[in-house]
Tab-separated table of N, CA and C and ligand atoms in Angstrom:
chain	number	residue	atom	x	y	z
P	24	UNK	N	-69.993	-156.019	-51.310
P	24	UNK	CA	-70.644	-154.728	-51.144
P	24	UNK	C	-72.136	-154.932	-50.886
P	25	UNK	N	-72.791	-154.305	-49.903
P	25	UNK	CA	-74.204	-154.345	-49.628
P	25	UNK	C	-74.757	-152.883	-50.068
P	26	UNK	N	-76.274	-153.067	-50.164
P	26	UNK	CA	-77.110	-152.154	-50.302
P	26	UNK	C	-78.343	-151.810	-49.297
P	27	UNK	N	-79.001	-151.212	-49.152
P	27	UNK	CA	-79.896	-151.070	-48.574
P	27	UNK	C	-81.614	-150.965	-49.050
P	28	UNK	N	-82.160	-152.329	-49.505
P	28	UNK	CA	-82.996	-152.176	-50.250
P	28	UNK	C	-84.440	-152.443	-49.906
P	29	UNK	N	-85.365	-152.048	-50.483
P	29	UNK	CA	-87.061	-152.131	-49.933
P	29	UNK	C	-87.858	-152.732	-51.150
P	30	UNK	N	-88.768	-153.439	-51.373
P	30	UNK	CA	-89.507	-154.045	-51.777
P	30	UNK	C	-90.788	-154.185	-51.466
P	31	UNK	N	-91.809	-153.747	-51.985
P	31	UNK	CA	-93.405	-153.842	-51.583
P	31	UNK	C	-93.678	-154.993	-52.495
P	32	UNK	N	-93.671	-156.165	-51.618
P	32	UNK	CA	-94.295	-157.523	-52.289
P	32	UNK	C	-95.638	-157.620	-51.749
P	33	UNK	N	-96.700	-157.953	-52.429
P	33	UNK	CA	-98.112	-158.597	-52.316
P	33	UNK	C	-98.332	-157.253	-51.576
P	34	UNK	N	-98.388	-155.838	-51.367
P	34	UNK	CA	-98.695	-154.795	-50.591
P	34	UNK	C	-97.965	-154.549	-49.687
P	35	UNK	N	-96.787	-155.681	-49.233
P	35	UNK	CA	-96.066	-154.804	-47.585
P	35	UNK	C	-94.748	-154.894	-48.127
P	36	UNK	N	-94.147	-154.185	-47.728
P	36	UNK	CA	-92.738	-153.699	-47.817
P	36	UNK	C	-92.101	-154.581	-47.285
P	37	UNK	N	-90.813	-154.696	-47.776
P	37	UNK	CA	-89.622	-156.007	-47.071
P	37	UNK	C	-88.769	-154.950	-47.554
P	38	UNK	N	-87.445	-154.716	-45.981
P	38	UNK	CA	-86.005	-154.260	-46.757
P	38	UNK	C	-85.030	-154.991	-46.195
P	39	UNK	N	-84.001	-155.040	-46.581
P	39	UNK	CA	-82.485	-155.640	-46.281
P	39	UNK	C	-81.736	-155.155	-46.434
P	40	UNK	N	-80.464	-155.299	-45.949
P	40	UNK	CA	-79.022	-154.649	-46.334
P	40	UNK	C	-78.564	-155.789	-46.793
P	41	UNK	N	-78.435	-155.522	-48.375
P	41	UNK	CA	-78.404	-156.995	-48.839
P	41	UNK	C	-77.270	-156.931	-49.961
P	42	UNK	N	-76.068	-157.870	-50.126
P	42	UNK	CA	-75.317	-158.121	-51.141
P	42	UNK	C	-75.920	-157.500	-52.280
P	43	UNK	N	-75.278	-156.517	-53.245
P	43	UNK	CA	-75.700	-156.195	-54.294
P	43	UNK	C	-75.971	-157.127	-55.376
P	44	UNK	N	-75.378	-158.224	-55.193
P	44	UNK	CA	-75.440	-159.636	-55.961
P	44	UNK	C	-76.758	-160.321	-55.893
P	45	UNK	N	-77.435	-159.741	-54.923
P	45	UNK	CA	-78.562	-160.970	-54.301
P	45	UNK	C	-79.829	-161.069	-55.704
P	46	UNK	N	-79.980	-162.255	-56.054
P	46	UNK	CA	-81.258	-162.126	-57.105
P	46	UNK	C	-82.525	-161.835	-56.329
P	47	UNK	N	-83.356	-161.374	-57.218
P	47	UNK	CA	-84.544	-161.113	-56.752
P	47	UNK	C	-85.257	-161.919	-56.132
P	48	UNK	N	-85.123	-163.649	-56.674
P	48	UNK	CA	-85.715	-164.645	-56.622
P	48	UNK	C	-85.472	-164.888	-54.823
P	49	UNK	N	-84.084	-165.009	-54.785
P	49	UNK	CA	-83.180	-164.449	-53.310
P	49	UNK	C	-83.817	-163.852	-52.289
P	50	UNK	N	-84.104	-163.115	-52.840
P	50	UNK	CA	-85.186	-161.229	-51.762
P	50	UNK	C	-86.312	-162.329	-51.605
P	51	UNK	N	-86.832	-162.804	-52.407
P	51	UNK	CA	-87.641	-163.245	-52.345
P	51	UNK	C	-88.371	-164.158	-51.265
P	52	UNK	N	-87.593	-165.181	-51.782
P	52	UNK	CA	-87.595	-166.575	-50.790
P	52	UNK	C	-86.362	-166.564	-49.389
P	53	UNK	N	-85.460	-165.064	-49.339
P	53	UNK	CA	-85.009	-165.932	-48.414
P	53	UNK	C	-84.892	-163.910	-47.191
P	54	UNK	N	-85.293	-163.183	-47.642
P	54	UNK	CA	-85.599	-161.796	-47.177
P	54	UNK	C	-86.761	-161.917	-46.492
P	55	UNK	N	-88.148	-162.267	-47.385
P	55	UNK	CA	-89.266	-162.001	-47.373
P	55	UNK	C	-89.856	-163.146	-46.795
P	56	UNK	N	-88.960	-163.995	-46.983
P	56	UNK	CA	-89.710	-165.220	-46.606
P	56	UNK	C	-90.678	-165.978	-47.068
P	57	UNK	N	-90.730	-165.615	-48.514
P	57	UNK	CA	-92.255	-165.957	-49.267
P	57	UNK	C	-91.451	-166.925	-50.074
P	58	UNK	N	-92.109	-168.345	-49.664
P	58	UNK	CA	-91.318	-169.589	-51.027
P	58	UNK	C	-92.164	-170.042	-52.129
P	59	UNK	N	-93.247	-169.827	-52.195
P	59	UNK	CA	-94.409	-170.078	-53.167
P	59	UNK	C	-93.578	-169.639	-54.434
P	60	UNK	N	-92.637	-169.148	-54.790
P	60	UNK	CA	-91.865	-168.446	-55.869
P	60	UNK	C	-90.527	-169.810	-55.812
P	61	UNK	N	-90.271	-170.302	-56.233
P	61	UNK	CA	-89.479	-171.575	-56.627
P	61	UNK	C	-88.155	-171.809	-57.654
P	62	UNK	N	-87.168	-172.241	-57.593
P	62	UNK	CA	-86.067	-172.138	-58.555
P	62	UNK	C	-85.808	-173.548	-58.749
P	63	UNK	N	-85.676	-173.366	-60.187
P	63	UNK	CA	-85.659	-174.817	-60.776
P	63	UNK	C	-84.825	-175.564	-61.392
P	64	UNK	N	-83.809	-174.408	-62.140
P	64	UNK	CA	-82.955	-174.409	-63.210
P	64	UNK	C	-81.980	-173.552	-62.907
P	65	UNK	N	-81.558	-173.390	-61.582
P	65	UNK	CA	-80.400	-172.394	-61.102
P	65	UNK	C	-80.072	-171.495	-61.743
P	66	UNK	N	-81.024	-170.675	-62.063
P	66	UNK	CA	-81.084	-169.038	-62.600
P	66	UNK	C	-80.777	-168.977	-63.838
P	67	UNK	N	-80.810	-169.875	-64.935
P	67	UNK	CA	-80.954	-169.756	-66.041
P	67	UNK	C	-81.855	-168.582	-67.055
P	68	UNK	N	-82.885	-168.925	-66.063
P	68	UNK	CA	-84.208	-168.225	-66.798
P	68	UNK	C	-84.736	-169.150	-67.917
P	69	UNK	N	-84.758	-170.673	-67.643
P	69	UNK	CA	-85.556	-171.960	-68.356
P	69	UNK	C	-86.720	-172.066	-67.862
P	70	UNK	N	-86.663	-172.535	-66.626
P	70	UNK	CA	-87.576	-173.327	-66.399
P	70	UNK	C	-89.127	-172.580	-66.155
P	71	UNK	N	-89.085	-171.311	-66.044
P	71	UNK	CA	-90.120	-170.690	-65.284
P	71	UNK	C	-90.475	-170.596	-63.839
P	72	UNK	N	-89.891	-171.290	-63.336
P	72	UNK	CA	-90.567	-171.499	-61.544
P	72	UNK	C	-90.732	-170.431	-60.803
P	73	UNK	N	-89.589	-169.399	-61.288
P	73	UNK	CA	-89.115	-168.186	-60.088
P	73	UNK	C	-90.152	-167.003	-60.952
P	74	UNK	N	-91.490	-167.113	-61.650
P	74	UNK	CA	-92.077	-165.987	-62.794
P	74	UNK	C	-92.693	-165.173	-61.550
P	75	UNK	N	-93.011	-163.776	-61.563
P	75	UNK	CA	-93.745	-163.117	-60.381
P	75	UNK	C	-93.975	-162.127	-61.343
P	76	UNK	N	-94.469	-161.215	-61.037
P	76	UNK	CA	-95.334	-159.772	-61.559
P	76	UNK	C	-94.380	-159.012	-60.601
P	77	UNK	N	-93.843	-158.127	-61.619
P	77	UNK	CA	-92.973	-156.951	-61.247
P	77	UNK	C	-93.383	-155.571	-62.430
P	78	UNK	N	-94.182	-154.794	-61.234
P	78	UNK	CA	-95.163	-154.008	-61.972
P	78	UNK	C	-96.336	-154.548	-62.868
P	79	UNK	N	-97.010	-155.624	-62.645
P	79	UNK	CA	-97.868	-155.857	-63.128
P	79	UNK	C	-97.375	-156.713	-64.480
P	80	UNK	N	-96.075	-156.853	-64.981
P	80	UNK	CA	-95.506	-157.578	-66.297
P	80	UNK	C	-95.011	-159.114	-65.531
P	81	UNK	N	-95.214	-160.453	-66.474
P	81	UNK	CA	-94.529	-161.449	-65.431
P	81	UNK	C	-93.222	-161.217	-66.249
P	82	UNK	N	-92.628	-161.437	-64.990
P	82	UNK	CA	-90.759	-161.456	-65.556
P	82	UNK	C	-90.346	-162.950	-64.992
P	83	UNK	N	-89.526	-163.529	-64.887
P	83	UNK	CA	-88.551	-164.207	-64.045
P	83	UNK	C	-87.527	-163.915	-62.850
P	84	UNK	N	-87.950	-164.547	-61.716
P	84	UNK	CA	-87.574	-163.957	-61.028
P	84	UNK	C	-85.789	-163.979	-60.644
P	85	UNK	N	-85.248	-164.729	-61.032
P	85	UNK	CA	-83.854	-165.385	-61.030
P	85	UNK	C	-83.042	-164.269	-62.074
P	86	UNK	N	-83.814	-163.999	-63.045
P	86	UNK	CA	-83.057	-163.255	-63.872
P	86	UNK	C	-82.414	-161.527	-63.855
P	87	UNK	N	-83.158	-161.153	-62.743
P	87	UNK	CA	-82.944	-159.594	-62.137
P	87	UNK	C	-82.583	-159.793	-60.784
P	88	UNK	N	-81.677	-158.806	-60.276
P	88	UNK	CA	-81.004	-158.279	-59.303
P	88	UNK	C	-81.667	-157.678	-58.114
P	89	UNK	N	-81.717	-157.794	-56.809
P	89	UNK	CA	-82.721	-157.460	-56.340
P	89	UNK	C	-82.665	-156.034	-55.624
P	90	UNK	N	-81.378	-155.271	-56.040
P	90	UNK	CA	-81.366	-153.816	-56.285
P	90	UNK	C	-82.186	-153.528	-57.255
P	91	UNK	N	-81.907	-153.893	-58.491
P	91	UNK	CA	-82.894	-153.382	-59.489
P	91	UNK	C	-84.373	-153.073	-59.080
P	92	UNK	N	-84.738	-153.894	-58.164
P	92	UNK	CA	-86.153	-153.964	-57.702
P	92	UNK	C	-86.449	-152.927	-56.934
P	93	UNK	N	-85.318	-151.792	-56.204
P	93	UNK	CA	-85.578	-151.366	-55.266
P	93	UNK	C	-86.831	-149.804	-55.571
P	94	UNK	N	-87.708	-149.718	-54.609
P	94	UNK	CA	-88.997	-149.067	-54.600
P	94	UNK	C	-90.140	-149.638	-55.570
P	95	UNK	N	-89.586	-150.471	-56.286
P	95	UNK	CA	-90.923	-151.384	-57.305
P	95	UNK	C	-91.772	-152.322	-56.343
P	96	UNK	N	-92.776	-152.610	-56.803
P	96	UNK	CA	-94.413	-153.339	-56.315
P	96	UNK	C	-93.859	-154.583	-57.326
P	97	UNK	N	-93.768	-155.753	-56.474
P	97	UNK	CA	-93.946	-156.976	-57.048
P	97	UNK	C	-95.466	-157.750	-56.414
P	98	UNK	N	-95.328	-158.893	-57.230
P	98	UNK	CA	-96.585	-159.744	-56.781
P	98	UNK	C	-96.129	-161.209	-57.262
P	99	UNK	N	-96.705	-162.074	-55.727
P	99	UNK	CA	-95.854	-163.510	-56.030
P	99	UNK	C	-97.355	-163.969	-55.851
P	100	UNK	N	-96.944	-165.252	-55.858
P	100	UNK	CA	-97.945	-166.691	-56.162
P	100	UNK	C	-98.873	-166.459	-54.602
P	101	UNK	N	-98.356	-166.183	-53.737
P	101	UNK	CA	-98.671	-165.632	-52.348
P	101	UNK	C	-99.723	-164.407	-52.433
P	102	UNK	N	-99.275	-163.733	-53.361
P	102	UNK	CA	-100.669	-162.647	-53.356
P	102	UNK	C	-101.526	-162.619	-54.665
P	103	UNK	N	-101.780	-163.466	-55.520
P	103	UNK	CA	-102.828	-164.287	-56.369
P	103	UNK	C	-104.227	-163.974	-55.468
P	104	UNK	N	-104.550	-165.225	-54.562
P	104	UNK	CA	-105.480	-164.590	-54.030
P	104	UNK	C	-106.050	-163.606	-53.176
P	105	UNK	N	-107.126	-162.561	-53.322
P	105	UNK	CA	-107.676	-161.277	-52.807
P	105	UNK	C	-108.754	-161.889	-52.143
P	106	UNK	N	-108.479	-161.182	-50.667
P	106	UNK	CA	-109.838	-161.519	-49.322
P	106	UNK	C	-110.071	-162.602	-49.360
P	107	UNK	N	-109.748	-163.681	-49.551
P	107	UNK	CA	-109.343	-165.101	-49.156
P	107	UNK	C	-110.178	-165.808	-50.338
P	108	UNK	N	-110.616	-165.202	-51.345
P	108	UNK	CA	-111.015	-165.605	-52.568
P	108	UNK	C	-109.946	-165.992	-53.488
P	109	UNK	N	-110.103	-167.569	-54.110
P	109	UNK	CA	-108.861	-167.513	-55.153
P	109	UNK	C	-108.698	-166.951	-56.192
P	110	UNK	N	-107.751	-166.811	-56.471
P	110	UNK	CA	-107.707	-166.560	-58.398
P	110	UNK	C	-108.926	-167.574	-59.236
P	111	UNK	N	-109.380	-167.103	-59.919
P	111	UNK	CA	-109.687	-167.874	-61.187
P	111	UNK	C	-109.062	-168.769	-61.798
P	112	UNK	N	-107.540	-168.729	-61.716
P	112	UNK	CA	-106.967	-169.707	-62.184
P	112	UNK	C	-106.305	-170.571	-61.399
P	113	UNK	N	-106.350	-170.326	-59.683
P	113	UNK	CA	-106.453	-171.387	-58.806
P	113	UNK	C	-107.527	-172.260	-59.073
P	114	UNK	N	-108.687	-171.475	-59.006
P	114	UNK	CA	-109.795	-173.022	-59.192
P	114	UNK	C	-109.699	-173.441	-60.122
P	115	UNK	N	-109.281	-172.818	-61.291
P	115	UNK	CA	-109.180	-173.880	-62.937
P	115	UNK	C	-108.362	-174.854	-62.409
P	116	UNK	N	-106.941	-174.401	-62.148
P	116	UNK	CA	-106.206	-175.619	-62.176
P	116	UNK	C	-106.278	-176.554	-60.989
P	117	UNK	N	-107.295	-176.211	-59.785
P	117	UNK	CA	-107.737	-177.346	-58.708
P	117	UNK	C	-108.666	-178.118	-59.715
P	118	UNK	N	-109.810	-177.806	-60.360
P	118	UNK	CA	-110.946	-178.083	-61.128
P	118	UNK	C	-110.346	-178.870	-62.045
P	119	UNK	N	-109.549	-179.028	-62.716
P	119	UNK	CA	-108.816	-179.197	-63.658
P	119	UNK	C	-107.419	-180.505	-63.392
P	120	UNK	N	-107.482	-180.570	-62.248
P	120	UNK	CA	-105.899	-181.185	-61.535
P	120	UNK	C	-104.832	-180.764	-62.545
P	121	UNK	N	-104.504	-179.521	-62.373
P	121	UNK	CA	-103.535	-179.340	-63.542
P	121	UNK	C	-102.386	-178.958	-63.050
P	122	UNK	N	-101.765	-180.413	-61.787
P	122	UNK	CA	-100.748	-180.188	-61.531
P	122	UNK	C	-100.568	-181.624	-60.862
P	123	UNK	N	-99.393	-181.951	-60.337
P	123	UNK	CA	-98.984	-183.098	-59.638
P	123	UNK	C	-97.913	-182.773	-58.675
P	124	UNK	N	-96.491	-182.521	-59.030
P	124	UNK	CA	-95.918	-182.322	-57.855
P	124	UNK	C	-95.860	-180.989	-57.573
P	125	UNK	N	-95.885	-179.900	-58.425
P	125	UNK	CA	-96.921	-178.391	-57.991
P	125	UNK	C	-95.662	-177.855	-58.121
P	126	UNK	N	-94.140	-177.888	-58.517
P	126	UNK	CA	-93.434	-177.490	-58.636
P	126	UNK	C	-93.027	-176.036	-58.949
P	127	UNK	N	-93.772	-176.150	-60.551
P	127	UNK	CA	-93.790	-175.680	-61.591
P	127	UNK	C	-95.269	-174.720	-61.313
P	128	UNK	N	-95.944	-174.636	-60.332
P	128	UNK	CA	-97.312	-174.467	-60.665
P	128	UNK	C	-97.259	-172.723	-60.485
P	129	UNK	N	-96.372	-172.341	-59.303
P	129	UNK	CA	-96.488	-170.998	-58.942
P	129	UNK	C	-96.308	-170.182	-60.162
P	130	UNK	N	-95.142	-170.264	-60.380
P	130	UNK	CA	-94.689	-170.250	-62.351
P	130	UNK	C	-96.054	-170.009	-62.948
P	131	UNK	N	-96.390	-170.901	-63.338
P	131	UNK	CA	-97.690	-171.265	-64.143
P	131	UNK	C	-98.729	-169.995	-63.902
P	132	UNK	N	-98.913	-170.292	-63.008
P	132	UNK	CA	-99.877	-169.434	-62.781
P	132	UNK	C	-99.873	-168.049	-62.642
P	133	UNK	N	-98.649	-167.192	-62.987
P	133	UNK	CA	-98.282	-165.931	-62.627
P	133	UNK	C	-97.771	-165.702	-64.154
P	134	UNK	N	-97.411	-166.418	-64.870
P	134	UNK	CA	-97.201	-166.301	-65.860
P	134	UNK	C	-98.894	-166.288	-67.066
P	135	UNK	N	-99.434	-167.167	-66.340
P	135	UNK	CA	-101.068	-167.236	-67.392
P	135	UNK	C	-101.849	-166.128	-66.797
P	136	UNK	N	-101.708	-165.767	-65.689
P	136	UNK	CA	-102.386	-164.755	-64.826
P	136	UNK	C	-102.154	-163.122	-65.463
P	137	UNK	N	-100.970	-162.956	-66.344
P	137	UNK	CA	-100.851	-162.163	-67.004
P	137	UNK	C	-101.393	-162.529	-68.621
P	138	UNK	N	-101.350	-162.942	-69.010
P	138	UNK	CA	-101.554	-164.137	-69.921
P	138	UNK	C	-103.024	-163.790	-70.455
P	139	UNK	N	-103.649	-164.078	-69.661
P	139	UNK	CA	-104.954	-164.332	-69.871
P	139	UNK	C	-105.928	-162.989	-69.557
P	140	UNK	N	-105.035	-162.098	-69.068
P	140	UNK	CA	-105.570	-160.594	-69.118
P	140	UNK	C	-105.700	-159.983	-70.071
P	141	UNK	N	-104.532	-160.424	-70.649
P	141	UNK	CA	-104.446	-159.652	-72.198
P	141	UNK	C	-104.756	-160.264	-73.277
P	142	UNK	N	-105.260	-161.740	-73.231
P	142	UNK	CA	-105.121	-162.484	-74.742
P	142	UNK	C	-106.498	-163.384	-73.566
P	143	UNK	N	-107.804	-162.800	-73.303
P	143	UNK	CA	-108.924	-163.632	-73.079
P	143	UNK	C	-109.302	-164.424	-73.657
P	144	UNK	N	-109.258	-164.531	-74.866
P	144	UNK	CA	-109.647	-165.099	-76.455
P	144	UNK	C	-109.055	-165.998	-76.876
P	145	UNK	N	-107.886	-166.024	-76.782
P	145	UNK	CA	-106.521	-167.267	-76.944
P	145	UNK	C	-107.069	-168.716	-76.930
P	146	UNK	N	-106.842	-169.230	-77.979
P	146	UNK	CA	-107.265	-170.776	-78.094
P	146	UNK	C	-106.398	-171.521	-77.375
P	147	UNK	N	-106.243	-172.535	-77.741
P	147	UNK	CA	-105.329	-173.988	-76.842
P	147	UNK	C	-103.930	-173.472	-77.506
P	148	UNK	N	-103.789	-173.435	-78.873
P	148	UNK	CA	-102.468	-173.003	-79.402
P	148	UNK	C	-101.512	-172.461	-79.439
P	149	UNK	N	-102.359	-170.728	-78.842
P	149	UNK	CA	-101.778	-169.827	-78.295
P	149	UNK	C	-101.389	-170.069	-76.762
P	150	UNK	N	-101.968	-170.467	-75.750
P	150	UNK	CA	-102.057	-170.532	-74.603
P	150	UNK	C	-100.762	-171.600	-74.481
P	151	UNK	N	-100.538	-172.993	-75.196
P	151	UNK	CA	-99.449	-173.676	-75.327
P	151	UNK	C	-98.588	-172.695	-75.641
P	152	UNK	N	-98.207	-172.192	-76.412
P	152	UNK	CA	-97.503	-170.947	-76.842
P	152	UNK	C	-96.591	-170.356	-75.921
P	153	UNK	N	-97.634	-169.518	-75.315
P	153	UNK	CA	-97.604	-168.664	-73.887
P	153	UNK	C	-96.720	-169.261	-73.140
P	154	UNK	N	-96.882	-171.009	-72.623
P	154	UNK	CA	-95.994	-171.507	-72.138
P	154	UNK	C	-94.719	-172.230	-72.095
P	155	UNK	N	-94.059	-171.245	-73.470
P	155	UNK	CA	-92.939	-172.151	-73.642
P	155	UNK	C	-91.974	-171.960	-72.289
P	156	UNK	N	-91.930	-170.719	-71.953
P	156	UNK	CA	-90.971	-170.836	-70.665
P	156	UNK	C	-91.252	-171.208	-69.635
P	157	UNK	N	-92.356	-171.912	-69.260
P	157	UNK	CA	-92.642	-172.390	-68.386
P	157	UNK	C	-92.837	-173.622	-68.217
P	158	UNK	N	-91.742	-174.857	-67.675
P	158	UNK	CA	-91.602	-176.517	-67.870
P	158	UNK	C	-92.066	-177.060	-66.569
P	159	UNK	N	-92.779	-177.722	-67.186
P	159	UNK	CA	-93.287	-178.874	-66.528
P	159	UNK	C	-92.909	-180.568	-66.325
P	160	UNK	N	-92.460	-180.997	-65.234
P	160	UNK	CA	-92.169	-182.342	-65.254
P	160	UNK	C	-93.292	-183.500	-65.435
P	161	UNK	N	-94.102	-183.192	-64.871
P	161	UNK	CA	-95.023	-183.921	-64.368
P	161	UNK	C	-96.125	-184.470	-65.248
P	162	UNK	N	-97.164	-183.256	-65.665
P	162	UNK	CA	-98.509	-183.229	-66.236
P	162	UNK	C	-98.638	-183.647	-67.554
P	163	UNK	N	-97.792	-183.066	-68.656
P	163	UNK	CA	-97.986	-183.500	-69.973
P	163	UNK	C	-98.439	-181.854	-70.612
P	164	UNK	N	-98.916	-181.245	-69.615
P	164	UNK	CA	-99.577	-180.227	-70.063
P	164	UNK	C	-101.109	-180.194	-70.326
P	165	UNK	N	-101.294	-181.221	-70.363
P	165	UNK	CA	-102.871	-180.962	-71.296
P	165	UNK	C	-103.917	-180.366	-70.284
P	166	UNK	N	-103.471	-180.961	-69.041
P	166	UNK	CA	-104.854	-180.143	-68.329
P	166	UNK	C	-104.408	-178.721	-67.354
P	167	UNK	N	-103.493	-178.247	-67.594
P	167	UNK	CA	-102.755	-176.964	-67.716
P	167	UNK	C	-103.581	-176.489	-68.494
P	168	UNK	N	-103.266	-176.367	-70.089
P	168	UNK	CA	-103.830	-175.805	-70.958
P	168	UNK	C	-105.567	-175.427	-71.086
P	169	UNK	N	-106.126	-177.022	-70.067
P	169	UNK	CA	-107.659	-176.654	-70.163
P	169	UNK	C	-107.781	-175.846	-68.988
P	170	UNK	N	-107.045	-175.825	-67.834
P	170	UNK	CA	-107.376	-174.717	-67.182
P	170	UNK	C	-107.804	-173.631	-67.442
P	171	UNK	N	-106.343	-173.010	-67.770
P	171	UNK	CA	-105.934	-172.134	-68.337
P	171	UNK	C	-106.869	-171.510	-68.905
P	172	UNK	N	-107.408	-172.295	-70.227
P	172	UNK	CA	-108.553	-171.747	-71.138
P	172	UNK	C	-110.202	-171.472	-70.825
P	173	UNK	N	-110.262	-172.791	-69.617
P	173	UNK	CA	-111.566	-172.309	-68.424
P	173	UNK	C	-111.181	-171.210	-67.837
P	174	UNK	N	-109.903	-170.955	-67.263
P	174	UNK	CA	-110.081	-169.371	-66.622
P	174	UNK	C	-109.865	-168.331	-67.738
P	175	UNK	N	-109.413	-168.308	-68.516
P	175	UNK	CA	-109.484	-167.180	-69.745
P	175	UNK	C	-111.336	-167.039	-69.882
P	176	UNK	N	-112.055	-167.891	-70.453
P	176	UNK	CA	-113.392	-167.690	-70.478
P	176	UNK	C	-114.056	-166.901	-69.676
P	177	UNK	N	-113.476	-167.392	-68.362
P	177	UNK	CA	-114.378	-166.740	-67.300
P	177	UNK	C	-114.123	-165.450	-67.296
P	178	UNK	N	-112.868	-165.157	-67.362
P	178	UNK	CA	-112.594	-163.594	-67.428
P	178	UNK	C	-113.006	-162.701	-67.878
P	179	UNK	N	-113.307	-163.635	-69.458
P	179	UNK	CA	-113.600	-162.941	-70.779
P	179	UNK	C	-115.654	-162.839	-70.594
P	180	UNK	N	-115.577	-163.351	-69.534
P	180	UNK	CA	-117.067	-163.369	-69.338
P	180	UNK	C	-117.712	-161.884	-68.255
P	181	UNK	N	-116.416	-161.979	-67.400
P	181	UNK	CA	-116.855	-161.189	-65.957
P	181	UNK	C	-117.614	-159.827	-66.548
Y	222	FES	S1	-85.359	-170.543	-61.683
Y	222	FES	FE1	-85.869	-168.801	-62.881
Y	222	FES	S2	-86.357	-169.580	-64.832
Y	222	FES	FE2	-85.752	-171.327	-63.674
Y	223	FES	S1	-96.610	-180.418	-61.646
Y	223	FES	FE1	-94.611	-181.211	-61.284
Y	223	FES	S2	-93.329	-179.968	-62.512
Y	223	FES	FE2	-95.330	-179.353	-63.048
């Protein structure tokens, strides 16, 4: 059975007549064409890779239906940066190398990007915290975390 569905990702609309089955993660990377959004753990909802802002909350993207989505405003790793300025927490984690094979990073960063809006203040503890659903192969974490906490500052500064 198909549907007929629309999606305003990063500001423009994407629709499909799409399997009611299709995950969001799906709409995503294979509708929209936007892959910066990543699957890691074949829709578990472990690993973090597929995290995006749906309405402004990070969810996972593997874990919802991409009917469910229909007339909602998402935001992927693709629309992070505004007028060709990065996120704050792009340059932390360039500043920072707080990544290696970058897998995991879109994740990361859509997940702290909410993160760090609401909890500016958050020490190393909390911010580890923050990322339990979000795995990393690579880094160890540690310079994740100092990102992270350089772009919380700054925020908490603006
Ligand atoms: S692909 Fe969604 S949590 Fe792993
Ligand atoms: S940088 Fe490779 S999984 Fe995180």
């Amino acid at each position: 059975m198909k549907r007929d569905v629309t999606i305003t990702i990063n500001g423009v609309e994407y629709s499909g007549n799409i399997p009611i089955r299709m995950l969001l993660v799906d709409f995503i990377r294979d509708v929209a064409g936007l892959t910066g959004t990543h699957v890691g753990c074949t829709f578990e909802g472990q690993c973090g890779a597929c995290t995006i802002h749906l309405n402004g909350e990070a969810v996972k993207s593997c874990l919802l239906l991409a009917v469910q989505c229909h007339g909602k405003e998402i935001t992927t790793v693709e629309g992070l940066a505004r007028e060709g300025a990065l996120h704050v927490l792009q340059e932390e984690f360039h500043r920072h190398h707080a990544l290696q094979c970058g897998y995991c990073t879109s994740g990361m960063l859509m997940n702290a990007a909410e993160f760090i809006t609401e909890r500016p203040d958050a020490d190393d503890e909390e911010i580890r915290h923050a990322l339990v659903g979000n795995i990393c192969r690579c880094t160890g974490y540690t310079n994740i975390i100092k990102a992270i906490s350089a772009a919380a500052k700054r925020n908490a500064s603006v």
